[in-house]
Amino acid sequence: MRVIVPLQGVVQGRGGLVLGSIIPCALFYFLQFYLKRNRDDPDDKNESNSTGQNPTTRSPSSEHLTELPGLTRSLSRALLSPRNSGPVSISARVSGIVKGGDSPYYMGLKRVKEDPYDELDNPNGVIQLGLAENKLSLDLVKDWLAENAREAILGNGKELSISGIAPYQPFDGLMEFKVVTSRCLVRIELLGDSDWTSNNKISLGARGCLRVAIDHGQWFMVSDNNAMAVAGFMSQVMENAVSFNPSQIVLTAGATPAIEILSFCLADTGNAFLVPTPYYPGFDRDVKWRTGVEIIHVPCRSADNFHLSIAALDRSFNQAKKRGLKVRGVIISNPSNPVGNLLNRETLYSLLDFAREKNIHIISNEILAGSTHGNEEFVSMAEIVDQEDTDRKRVHIVYGLSKDLSLPGFRVGVIYTFNEDVLAAARKLSRFSATSAPTQRLLISMLSDTKFVRTFITTNWERLQRMYVQLVAGLEKMGIKSIKSSGGFYCWADMSGFISSYSEKGEVELWDKLLNIGKVNVTPGSCCHCIEPGWFRFCFATLTEKDIPVVMERIQKVLKPVN
Amino acid sequence: MAIEIEQPRVGLSKVAVSKTHGEDSPYFAGWKAYDENPYHETSNQSGVIQMGLAENQVSFDLLEKYLEEHSEASSWGKGTPGFRENALFQDYHGLKSFRQAMASFMEQIRGGRAKFDPDRIVLTAGATAANELLTFILADPGDALLIPTPYYPGFDRDLRWRTGVNIVPIHCDSSNNFQITPEAMEAAYQSAESMNLKVRGILITNPSNPLGATIQRSALEQILDFAVNKNIHLVSDEIYSGSTFSSSEFISIAEILETRGYKDAERVHIVYSLSKDLGLPGFRVGTIYSYNDQVVTTARRMSSFTLISSQTQHLLACMLSNKEFSENYIKTNRERLSKRYDMIIKGLKKAGIECLKGNAGLFCWMNLSPLLEKPTRESELALWKVILNEVKLNISPGSSCHCSEPGWFRVCFANMSEQTLEIALERIHKFMEQRKRN
């Protein structure tokens, strides 16, 4: 930490360190350029252009070259501009991508694919803890489909017949599907905030957490054991009701294009978004790659349990301004990935104040809203703006069915916005990333089955909670502490006590040992641009309970405490 | 009453506010008119008949029959890869079985005259996405693609909007049936150069939209030679390849490459989709087939923004790998489209209207230039408005396709029943009669 922070200050141009740092940086940079010119290989991993699929763009601490985006981009064009002789070239904006994909994040996924663990068939294979996927409750979806799929897709009347789903649909999604999706959003938030398992009491403190369905008034979720308590709850909630309006939804082929479309709509090439670190490695691709938009890291620290600090946002905003970078918005993830934090109400209000003051947008990635597993209250940005009528136009929510319903293959993402202009533009842009009609039809049926959805969400919740507790306990026994998390499929663990040097290098060395000796794939914090080395993300929702002791054993084998 | 202080509007990007989506053009305006007053066989017989939408509804029954008889396509069965694997499958390589089925389907369409390697197939959610993706990959902002006119109006949006790339037209005219000539290509290239635009590729649609005709072998050879000469890319959008009226008349760029031993192949990329040939635009299935490894790898990674639902991939893999179904479908679809084409040509001829000789597609290219007051774009649009508002037919004016000769219109015939087509032809007949009298 001591080593990293001053460098960061240098890079961000603080005070009198500017001259002392820029000149050597520039010299070093031009030396690189000179060397590059005289080599055949035009590809340079240091260029910010190449970070599309290559999240090795390190936090400023390690490679300050990435903080000079303007220079980098134009030079890459010069290097790669096609000459009339030689092979036909591809565009400069993507040519770096071709060599990318060798960050630990992707390498780990590849290793698992090549040598996947199986209790019986491949007990020495690599166990996957690097993919934020949820396999715990797929059996429920499968069972529903076994009984209902055919009818759901083909229909027994003309409504759902093939001729109904084959022709051009509105690109932004069938209205029926949007209605159902918005109800699903509602259901999820309804259940996500209080303990609905029959064994536990409902935490009545989760005020304002219950959401009510849209348009046609109310919609109730009733738990058999707690009917009375819920009724009381509901009347309380009516005053704080939030509605999701289906005509404000744009459907996209997954949350990946949803983020990219918002990036295209809210920022011009060369502008920037503030994103708290550590963040989901995919943002580097989704926000930046084809848009030419920048991400400015806003570091969160373990001292704050990696919670977002408005002061840090403000600092980053001002530094960007000094560098001539125009900030267009903030992107938050709630629940967050990789930490698993929920943003509390107060923070969300402060964030909205901040956005208002700077006149910028907020993108709230709530894709894990239905995958909370603690007792903490989940508050959607939608609830905040519902009470602040004037500020809606700057808030945009991203959602999807990949996480909460475990259906990443079906490609269903949602942009929910209060801004009519963004809605209009996003609708038109969704033609490039539209959700498949038979999938929409299938899901309309599934999500309208209220009994199924209720069962799914409560069961999923229980299973996530169980796995989370076991994993955290297992790690703790080995002296590995995690940040208390309430959402997502992972825990964020501190292994800094076990790395050989307190640096990214040390962290990657440990990752490598865990992967190749321990045969366990986890995600090192540097992939997520964490400013403190030694943190790792462990995903638990691709495991079974039997796997946990195996995982612990393998990790123990690898660990050799530094002190 | 509180004084309302106007808050500074939070701004949007240039992309968001740009008009490059082109939805204010007549092409889309006609759709709006149709939406407001759509024809219906029983409930709205005086409504607007939609003849501006290139959709294929003539062979639905074949798809329905297949799905009725093959429940395994819509479900996942008990074995692996079962539902679980499918639901979690978001690998941008795409289902191997589906890629194999697509490769084999594309081969069948070309009568086995070209081979396709499933590992060179990149899947996208529709050809719209495929074309945009290729543009991102082959050209930088400010560069140019050369496209023969008349062309599909959607290209203005798909190839330019987010990519920042320009389109420079290669002008074709009726003097030689709108064929692409080396002179026209060279003129377009020079025109781009004079505007300081770097040309990165030429994009052809074969069979052509809106002409409804295949490109001849000699022209394809010349186009490939031109691309080699200028060291640029060649994108061949073959989305209507399965909609040619006879299987022998369509020549794919893949065949040209085959006869040349795949020399110069690394600059060629083919776009395909199931939206037209199979009539499944709602399924969102498109592909890029590239002979260039770098492009394949890059396109694959970029397809993360536009993946095809794994459920859809599974369904179509089952359907398309069923040789009996696919062979019968291709053959029957061709016959039915051919029949429709004959019907509309005869009907138009009876009304005194000539069309370009076509042999493919879901539309015909109609010549109404004798009806124009003046050979200008304004006259054409005036005529278009009359046809839309009085004859109540939505057809696409040539100017929205950037045709340099005014008076041509694209008329779709496959997105309606035969009865509706008869009614449309009657209306045209009446309209022409009236004009003769006046």
Tab-separated table of C-alpha atoms in Angstrom, chain A residues 2-402:
chain	number	residue	atom	x	y	z
A	2	ARG	CA	2.809	2.389	0.900
A	3	VAL	CA	4.513	1.763	-2.391
A	4	ILE	CA	1.467	2.055	-4.544
A	5	VAL	CA	-0.226	5.200	-3.386
A	6	PRO	CA	2.511	7.745	-4.086
A	7	LEU	CA	2.929	6.372	-7.629
A	8	GLN	CA	-0.744	6.745	-8.142
A	9	GLY	CA	-0.470	10.313	-7.065
A	10	VAL	CA	2.316	10.844	-9.531
A	11	VAL	CA	0.348	9.417	-12.367
A	12	GLN	CA	-2.693	11.452	-11.550
A	13	GLY	CA	-0.568	14.529	-11.681
A	14	ARG	CA	-0.710	15.692	-8.139
A	15	GLY	CA	1.090	18.863	-7.250
A	16	GLY	CA	4.807	19.255	-7.644
A	17	LEU	CA	5.415	15.709	-8.641
A	18	VAL	CA	4.054	16.431	-12.102
A	19	LEU	CA	7.197	17.621	-13.837
A	20	GLY	CA	9.355	15.121	-12.066
A	21	SER	CA	7.170	12.312	-13.311
A	22	ILE	CA	5.975	13.391	-16.727
A	23	ILE	CA	9.404	13.851	-18.245
A	24	PRO	CA	10.735	10.411	-17.397
A	25	CYS	CA	7.368	8.939	-18.362
A	26	ALA	CA	7.464	10.685	-21.691
A	27	LEU	CA	11.056	9.672	-22.313
A	28	PHE	CA	10.277	6.084	-21.424
A	29	TYR	CA	7.243	6.191	-23.650
A	30	PHE	CA	9.116	7.513	-26.649
A	31	LEU	CA	11.818	4.951	-26.098
A	32	GLN	CA	9.166	2.264	-26.295
A	33	PHE	CA	7.818	3.839	-29.450
A	34	TYR	CA	11.266	3.893	-30.999
A	35	LEU	CA	11.843	0.285	-30.118
A	36	LYS	CA	8.458	-0.677	-31.476
A	37	ARG	CA	9.101	1.021	-34.791
A	38	ASN	CA	12.156	-1.110	-35.265
A	39	ARG	CA	10.421	-4.364	-34.463
A	40	ASP	CA	8.062	-6.324	-36.676
A	41	ASP	CA	5.402	-6.842	-34.097
A	42	PRO	CA	3.017	-3.924	-34.153
A	43	ASP	CA	1.081	-5.244	-31.226
A	44	ASP	CA	1.797	-3.769	-27.842
A	45	LYS	CA	-0.085	-4.894	-24.795
A	46	ASN	CA	0.540	-1.570	-23.145
A	47	GLU	CA	-1.724	0.255	-25.529
A	48	SER	CA	-5.087	1.014	-24.118
A	49	ASN	CA	-6.537	-0.005	-27.453
A	50	SER	CA	-5.669	-3.576	-26.746
A	51	THR	CA	-7.563	-3.869	-23.545
A	52	GLY	CA	-10.728	-5.061	-25.151
A	53	GLN	CA	-10.491	-8.660	-24.187
A	54	ASN	CA	-7.337	-8.250	-22.210
A	55	PRO	CA	-7.987	-6.964	-18.757
A	56	THR	CA	-4.338	-6.810	-17.939
A	57	THR	CA	-4.511	-3.059	-18.076
A	58	ARG	CA	-3.135	-2.703	-14.651
A	59	SER	CA	-4.106	-0.194	-12.086
A	60	PRO	CA	-2.015	2.942	-12.413
A	61	SER	CA	0.430	1.640	-9.893
A	62	SER	CA	2.150	-0.696	-12.245
A	63	GLU	CA	2.082	0.652	-15.766
A	64	HIS	CA	1.601	4.340	-16.005
A	65	LEU	CA	1.751	4.190	-19.797
A	66	THR	CA	-1.891	3.302	-19.863
A	67	GLU	CA	-2.702	6.686	-18.418
A	68	LEU	CA	-1.783	8.451	-21.646
A	69	PRO	CA	-4.622	7.289	-23.838
A	70	GLY	CA	-4.606	10.053	-26.392
A	71	LEU	CA	-1.007	9.607	-27.446
A	72	THR	CA	-1.264	5.873	-27.447
A	73	ARG	CA	-4.212	5.713	-29.770
A	74	SER	CA	-2.903	7.976	-32.479
A	75	LEU	CA	0.459	6.307	-32.496
A	76	SER	CA	-1.110	2.911	-32.865
A	77	ARG	CA	-2.868	4.177	-35.969
A	78	ALA	CA	0.421	5.340	-37.421
A	79	LEU	CA	2.065	2.042	-36.689
A	80	LEU	CA	-0.693	-0.019	-38.124
A	81	SER	CA	-1.853	2.032	-41.070
A	82	PRO	CA	-1.966	-0.227	-44.073
A	83	ARG	CA	0.395	0.073	-46.940
A	84	ASN	CA	-0.651	-1.011	-50.386
A	85	SER	CA	1.801	-3.841	-50.479
A	86	GLY	CA	1.592	-6.660	-48.009
A	87	PRO	CA	-1.500	-8.362	-46.630
A	88	VAL	CA	-4.813	-6.553	-46.403
A	89	SER	CA	-5.084	-4.961	-42.982
A	90	ILE	CA	-7.799	-4.766	-40.408
A	91	SER	CA	-8.741	-1.609	-38.560
A	92	ALA	CA	-6.416	-0.082	-36.022
A	93	ARG	CA	-9.134	0.016	-33.425
A	94	VAL	CA	-9.280	-3.751	-33.171
A	95	SER	CA	-5.901	-5.013	-34.268
A	96	GLY	CA	-4.653	-5.116	-30.700
A	97	ILE	CA	-7.483	-7.406	-29.691
A	98	VAL	CA	-6.248	-10.302	-31.734
A	99	LYS	CA	-3.330	-10.944	-29.412
A	100	GLY	CA	-5.293	-10.300	-26.277
A	101	GLY	CA	-6.949	-12.808	-23.995
A	102	ASP	CA	-3.975	-13.902	-21.968
A	103	SER	CA	-4.848	-12.252	-18.695
A	104	PRO	CA	-5.132	-14.517	-15.669
A	105	TYR	CA	-8.906	-14.165	-15.866
A	106	TYR	CA	-9.125	-15.735	-19.306
A	107	MET	CA	-6.172	-18.068	-18.909
A	108	GLY	CA	-7.761	-19.557	-15.841
A	109	LEU	CA	-11.050	-20.127	-17.635
A	110	LYS	CA	-9.169	-21.799	-20.462
A	111	ARG	CA	-7.334	-24.141	-18.103
A	112	VAL	CA	-10.560	-25.279	-16.518
A	113	LYS	CA	-12.046	-25.923	-19.943
A	114	GLU	CA	-9.074	-28.079	-20.869
A	115	ASP	CA	-8.979	-30.015	-17.614
A	116	PRO	CA	-12.283	-29.713	-15.771
A	117	TYR	CA	-12.675	-31.321	-12.382
A	118	ASP	CA	-15.124	-34.147	-12.070
A	119	GLU	CA	-15.551	-36.080	-8.838
A	120	LEU	CA	-15.537	-39.413	-10.592
A	121	ASP	CA	-14.093	-38.957	-14.069
A	122	ASN	CA	-11.372	-36.425	-13.377
A	123	PRO	CA	-10.676	-36.025	-9.666
A	124	ASN	CA	-7.382	-34.270	-10.371
A	125	GLY	CA	-8.856	-31.721	-12.702
A	126	VAL	CA	-9.005	-27.967	-12.119
A	127	ILE	CA	-11.860	-26.814	-9.896
A	128	GLN	CA	-13.613	-23.728	-11.164
A	129	LEU	CA	-13.969	-20.846	-8.746
A	130	GLY	CA	-13.343	-18.158	-11.349
A	131	LEU	CA	-16.690	-17.958	-13.090
A	132	ALA	CA	-19.545	-15.980	-11.565
A	133	GLU	CA	-22.174	-18.414	-12.680
A	134	ASN	CA	-24.873	-20.020	-10.612
A	135	LYS	CA	-25.471	-23.716	-11.091
A	136	LEU	CA	-27.104	-24.262	-7.737
A	137	SER	CA	-30.699	-23.972	-8.845
A	138	LEU	CA	-30.686	-24.944	-12.486
A	139	ASP	CA	-32.475	-28.170	-11.679
A	140	LEU	CA	-35.568	-26.148	-10.855
A	141	VAL	CA	-35.556	-24.425	-14.224
A	142	LYS	CA	-34.887	-27.709	-15.945
A	143	ASP	CA	-37.849	-29.358	-14.278
A	144	TRP	CA	-40.135	-26.520	-15.235
A	145	LEU	CA	-38.962	-26.717	-18.830
A	146	ALA	CA	-39.352	-30.482	-18.968
A	147	GLU	CA	-43.013	-29.978	-18.287
A	148	ASN	CA	-43.718	-26.762	-20.079
A	149	ALA	CA	-41.143	-25.913	-22.730
A	150	ARG	CA	-42.679	-27.307	-25.850
A	151	GLU	CA	-45.977	-25.677	-25.297
A	152	ALA	CA	-44.323	-22.508	-24.204
A	153	ILE	CA	-42.352	-22.199	-27.421
A	154	LEU	CA	-44.799	-23.545	-29.970
A	155	GLY	CA	-48.059	-22.792	-28.269
A	156	ASN	CA	-51.285	-24.653	-28.742
A	157	GLY	CA	-53.076	-21.748	-30.294
A	158	LYS	CA	-52.063	-19.141	-32.805
A	159	GLU	CA	-50.706	-16.840	-30.153
A	160	LEU	CA	-47.583	-18.766	-29.483
A	161	SER	CA	-47.332	-20.619	-32.760
A	162	ILE	CA	-44.260	-20.449	-34.926
A	163	SER	CA	-45.833	-17.880	-37.187
A	164	GLY	CA	-46.283	-15.730	-34.143
A	165	ILE	CA	-42.667	-15.735	-33.163
A	166	ALA	CA	-40.803	-15.979	-36.415
A	167	PRO	CA	-41.463	-12.622	-38.100
A	168	TYR	CA	-39.834	-9.339	-37.207
A	169	GLN	CA	-40.468	-8.393	-33.669
A	170	PRO	CA	-39.872	-4.986	-32.179
A	171	PHE	CA	-36.138	-5.106	-31.632
A	172	ASP	CA	-36.405	-3.832	-28.111
A	173	GLY	CA	-38.481	-6.778	-27.043
A	174	LEU	CA	-42.014	-8.050	-27.051
A	175	MET	CA	-44.236	-5.985	-24.817
A	176	GLU	CA	-45.541	-9.095	-23.098
A	177	PHE	CA	-42.028	-10.088	-22.310
A	178	LYS	CA	-41.260	-6.662	-20.998
A	179	VAL	CA	-44.288	-6.750	-18.765
A	180	VAL	CA	-43.253	-10.092	-17.428
A	181	THR	CA	-39.648	-9.050	-17.044
A	182	SER	CA	-40.634	-5.989	-15.142
A	183	ARG	CA	-42.787	-8.111	-12.904
A	184	CYS	CA	-39.862	-10.396	-12.451
A	185	LEU	CA	-37.736	-7.446	-11.446
A	186	VAL	CA	-40.477	-6.650	-9.034
A	187	ARG	CA	-40.677	-10.126	-7.639
A	188	ILE	CA	-36.997	-10.340	-7.170
A	189	GLU	CA	-36.818	-7.141	-5.260
A	190	LEU	CA	-39.819	-8.185	-3.285
A	191	LEU	CA	-38.191	-11.334	-2.111
A	192	GLY	CA	-34.644	-10.197	-2.069
A	193	ASP	CA	-34.868	-7.989	0.884
A	194	SER	CA	-36.348	-10.063	3.597
A	195	ASP	CA	-35.975	-13.602	4.717
A	196	TRP	CA	-38.726	-15.573	3.168
A	197	THR	CA	-37.565	-18.986	4.168
A	198	SER	CA	-40.146	-20.576	6.355
A	199	ASN	CA	-37.631	-21.255	9.095
A	200	ASN	CA	-36.575	-17.707	9.650
A	201	LYS	CA	-38.471	-14.707	10.786
A	202	ILE	CA	-39.144	-11.978	8.333
A	203	SER	CA	-36.877	-9.116	9.050
A	204	LEU	CA	-39.374	-6.378	9.428
A	205	GLY	CA	-36.662	-3.814	9.302
A	206	ALA	CA	-36.468	-4.126	5.555
A	207	ARG	CA	-38.607	-1.088	5.043
A	208	GLY	CA	-39.340	0.050	1.585
A	209	CYS	CA	-37.848	-3.102	0.199
A	210	LEU	CA	-40.986	-4.555	-1.102
A	211	ARG	CA	-41.790	-3.405	-4.560
A	212	VAL	CA	-45.141	-3.545	-6.120
A	213	ALA	CA	-45.976	-4.495	-9.641
A	214	ILE	CA	-46.728	-1.832	-12.135
A	215	ASP	CA	-49.586	-0.655	-14.224
A	216	HIS	CA	-52.356	-2.664	-12.772
A	217	GLY	CA	-51.934	-1.875	-9.162
A	218	GLN	CA	-50.619	-4.244	-6.723
A	219	TRP	CA	-49.309	-7.650	-6.774
A	220	PHE	CA	-48.725	-9.688	-3.701
A	221	MET	CA	-46.345	-12.344	-2.691
A	222	VAL	CA	-47.700	-14.320	0.161
A	223	SER	CA	-45.721	-16.701	2.289
A	224	ASP	CA	-47.849	-19.401	3.930
A	225	ASN	CA	-46.257	-19.045	7.319
A	226	ASN	CA	-46.235	-15.300	7.476
A	227	ALA	CA	-49.476	-14.064	5.932
A	228	MET	CA	-50.309	-11.700	8.732
A	229	ALA	CA	-46.868	-10.175	8.958
A	230	VAL	CA	-46.791	-9.649	5.246
A	231	ALA	CA	-50.159	-7.944	5.187
A	232	GLY	CA	-48.906	-5.468	7.741
A	233	PHE	CA	-45.762	-5.042	5.738
A	234	MET	CA	-47.642	-4.383	2.543
A	235	SER	CA	-49.657	-1.503	3.889
A	236	GLN	CA	-46.458	0.056	5.119
A	237	VAL	CA	-44.899	-0.467	1.752
A	238	MET	CA	-47.742	1.018	-0.272
A	239	GLU	CA	-46.459	4.395	0.722
A	240	ASN	CA	-43.005	3.647	-0.594
A	241	ALA	CA	-44.018	1.801	-3.654
A	242	VAL	CA	-41.786	1.774	-6.707
A	243	SER	CA	-43.123	0.805	-10.101
A	244	PHE	CA	-41.260	-0.628	-13.020
A	245	ASN	CA	-42.922	0.505	-16.198
A	246	PRO	CA	-42.506	-1.980	-19.051
A	247	SER	CA	-42.473	0.758	-21.654
A	248	GLN	CA	-39.227	2.001	-20.160
A	249	ILE	CA	-37.509	-1.290	-20.786
A	250	VAL	CA	-35.218	-2.090	-23.713
A	251	LEU	CA	-34.291	-5.748	-24.088
A	252	THR	CA	-30.839	-6.702	-25.313
A	253	ALA	CA	-28.976	-9.936	-25.998
A	254	GLY	CA	-27.520	-10.074	-22.509
A	255	ALA	CA	-26.275	-7.398	-20.128
A	256	THR	CA	-23.007	-7.104	-22.076
A	257	PRO	CA	-24.579	-5.162	-24.959
A	258	ALA	CA	-26.791	-3.299	-22.484
A	259	ILE	CA	-23.704	-1.766	-20.913
A	260	GLU	CA	-22.133	-1.074	-24.306
A	261	ILE	CA	-25.271	0.584	-25.645
A	262	LEU	CA	-25.453	2.875	-22.625
A	263	SER	CA	-21.785	3.682	-23.071
A	264	PHE	CA	-22.478	4.624	-26.702
A	265	CYS	CA	-25.474	6.742	-25.705
A	266	LEU	CA	-24.088	8.629	-22.784
A	267	ALA	CA	-20.496	9.339	-23.814
A	268	ASP	CA	-18.549	10.353	-26.896
A	269	THR	CA	-15.231	8.824	-27.938
A	270	GLY	CA	-12.568	10.101	-25.582
A	271	ASN	CA	-14.992	10.828	-22.737
A	272	ALA	CA	-14.859	8.827	-19.526
A	273	PHE	CA	-16.876	7.025	-16.886
A	274	LEU	CA	-15.877	6.837	-13.232
A	275	VAL	CA	-15.922	3.241	-12.060
A	276	PRO	CA	-15.133	2.174	-8.498
A	277	THR	CA	-12.500	-0.554	-8.247
A	278	PRO	CA	-12.291	-3.441	-7.922
A	279	TYR	CA	-14.719	-4.032	-10.793
A	280	TYR	CA	-15.929	-6.795	-13.109
A	281	PRO	CA	-13.145	-7.371	-15.688
A	282	GLY	CA	-15.674	-7.422	-18.541
A	283	PHE	CA	-16.309	-3.675	-18.134
A	284	ASP	CA	-13.039	-2.970	-19.881
A	285	ARG	CA	-14.480	-4.591	-22.945
A	286	ASP	CA	-18.110	-3.520	-22.607
A	287	VAL	CA	-17.549	0.134	-21.818
A	288	LYS	CA	-14.384	0.898	-23.769
A	289	TRP	CA	-13.669	-1.381	-26.672
A	290	ARG	CA	-15.728	-0.213	-29.619
A	291	THR	CA	-16.863	3.039	-28.098
A	292	GLY	CA	-13.451	4.589	-27.519
A	293	VAL	CA	-14.699	5.702	-24.104
A	294	GLU	CA	-12.341	5.627	-21.099
A	295	ILE	CA	-12.758	4.226	-17.612
A	296	ILE	CA	-11.301	6.130	-14.677
A	297	HIS	CA	-10.636	3.919	-11.702
A	298	VAL	CA	-11.996	5.143	-8.394
A	299	PRO	CA	-10.209	3.028	-5.818
A	300	CYS	CA	-12.051	1.520	-2.882
A	301	ARG	CA	-10.041	0.231	0.040
A	302	SER	CA	-10.153	-2.574	2.521
A	303	ALA	CA	-10.171	-0.047	5.331
A	304	ASP	CA	-13.656	0.905	4.140
A	305	ASN	CA	-14.531	-2.722	3.364
A	306	PHE	CA	-14.277	-1.648	-0.250
A	307	HIS	CA	-17.339	0.551	0.019
A	308	LEU	CA	-17.709	3.400	-2.387
A	309	SER	CA	-16.599	6.750	-1.062
A	310	ILE	CA	-18.081	9.878	-2.530
A	311	ALA	CA	-14.927	11.732	-1.569
A	312	ALA	CA	-12.921	9.357	-3.753
A	313	LEU	CA	-15.376	9.915	-6.607
A	314	ASP	CA	-14.989	13.622	-6.228
A	315	ARG	CA	-11.195	13.397	-6.240
A	316	SER	CA	-11.201	11.272	-9.363
A	317	PHE	CA	-13.626	13.628	-11.072
A	318	ASN	CA	-11.388	16.616	-10.386
A	319	GLN	CA	-8.249	14.840	-11.474
A	320	ALA	CA	-9.943	13.877	-14.712
A	321	LYS	CA	-10.968	17.456	-15.274
A	322	LYS	CA	-7.377	18.611	-14.812
A	323	ARG	CA	-6.263	16.118	-17.421
A	324	GLY	CA	-8.878	17.410	-19.795
A	325	LEU	CA	-10.997	14.270	-19.656
A	326	LYS	CA	-14.724	14.862	-19.727
A	327	VAL	CA	-16.530	12.614	-17.282
A	328	ARG	CA	-20.013	11.645	-18.471
A	329	GLY	CA	-21.116	9.345	-15.683
A	330	VAL	CA	-20.507	6.892	-12.882
A	331	ILE	CA	-21.000	3.157	-13.253
A	332	ILE	CA	-21.831	1.298	-10.059
A	333	SER	CA	-22.631	-2.361	-9.581
A	334	ASN	CA	-25.104	-3.187	-6.871
A	335	PRO	CA	-24.604	-5.885	-5.602
A	336	SER	CA	-21.008	-5.327	-6.540
A	337	ASN	CA	-18.691	-7.706	-8.335
A	338	PRO	CA	-16.158	-8.921	-7.171
A	339	VAL	CA	-16.725	-7.800	-3.575
A	340	GLY	CA	-20.403	-8.618	-3.112
A	341	ASN	CA	-21.278	-5.367	-1.328
A	342	LEU	CA	-24.682	-3.789	-1.350
A	343	LEU	CA	-24.817	-0.020	-1.637
A	344	ASN	CA	-26.860	1.379	1.195
A	345	ARG	CA	-29.577	3.946	0.855
A	346	GLU	CA	-27.470	6.782	2.150
A	347	THR	CA	-24.704	6.124	-0.330
A	348	LEU	CA	-27.170	5.964	-3.174
A	349	TYR	CA	-28.636	9.318	-2.195
A	350	SER	CA	-25.165	10.818	-1.933
A	351	LEU	CA	-24.294	9.373	-5.306
A	352	LEU	CA	-27.343	10.973	-6.830
A	353	ASP	CA	-26.375	14.304	-5.235
A	354	PHE	CA	-22.903	13.951	-6.673
A	355	ALA	CA	-24.252	13.179	-10.138
A	356	ARG	CA	-26.609	16.122	-9.937
A	357	GLU	CA	-23.842	18.470	-8.863
A	358	LYS	CA	-21.596	17.429	-11.728
A	359	ASN	CA	-24.519	16.997	-14.126
A	360	ILE	CA	-23.513	13.467	-15.103
A	361	HIS	CA	-25.246	10.114	-15.517
A	362	ILE	CA	-25.471	7.111	-13.238
A	363	ILE	CA	-25.481	3.599	-14.643
A	364	SER	CA	-26.521	1.151	-11.974
A	365	ASN	CA	-25.666	-2.427	-12.873
A	366	GLU	CA	-28.146	-4.429	-10.780
A	367	ILE	CA	-27.737	-7.750	-12.545
A	368	LEU	CA	-27.308	-9.566	-9.231
A	369	ALA	CA	-30.268	-7.933	-7.482
A	370	GLY	CA	-31.983	-11.277	-7.106
A	371	SER	CA	-28.892	-13.072	-5.879
A	372	THR	CA	-28.606	-11.567	-2.449
A	373	HIS	CA	-28.151	-14.001	0.387
A	374	GLY	CA	-27.789	-12.028	3.545
A	375	ASN	CA	-30.061	-10.002	5.735
A	376	GLU	CA	-29.006	-6.672	4.384
A	377	GLU	CA	-31.491	-4.478	2.599
A	378	PHE	CA	-31.102	-4.271	-1.156
A	379	VAL	CA	-32.053	-0.853	-2.464
A	380	SER	CA	-32.392	-0.266	-6.170
A	381	MET	CA	-31.478	3.034	-7.754
A	382	ALA	CA	-35.036	2.950	-9.077
A	383	GLU	CA	-36.347	3.379	-5.588
A	384	ILE	CA	-34.125	6.374	-4.957
A	385	VAL	CA	-35.239	8.244	-8.050
A	386	ASP	CA	-38.795	7.357	-7.461
A	387	GLN	CA	-38.692	9.689	-4.550
A	388	GLU	CA	-36.676	12.327	-6.352
A	389	ASP	CA	-38.809	13.149	-9.300
A	390	THR	CA	-36.573	15.690	-10.941
A	391	ASP	CA	-33.460	13.630	-11.302
A	392	ARG	CA	-34.662	10.626	-13.157
A	393	LYS	CA	-33.198	11.490	-16.505
A	394	ARG	CA	-29.685	10.780	-15.372
A	395	VAL	CA	-30.351	7.292	-13.996
A	396	HIS	CA	-30.154	4.082	-16.048
A	397	ILE	CA	-30.377	0.589	-14.704
A	398	VAL	CA	-28.923	-2.554	-16.237
A	399	TYR	CA	-30.369	-5.931	-15.479
A	400	GLY	CA	-30.495	-9.410	-16.990
A	401	LEU	CA	-31.489	-13.000	-16.480
A	402	SER	CA	-27.989	-14.459	-16.706
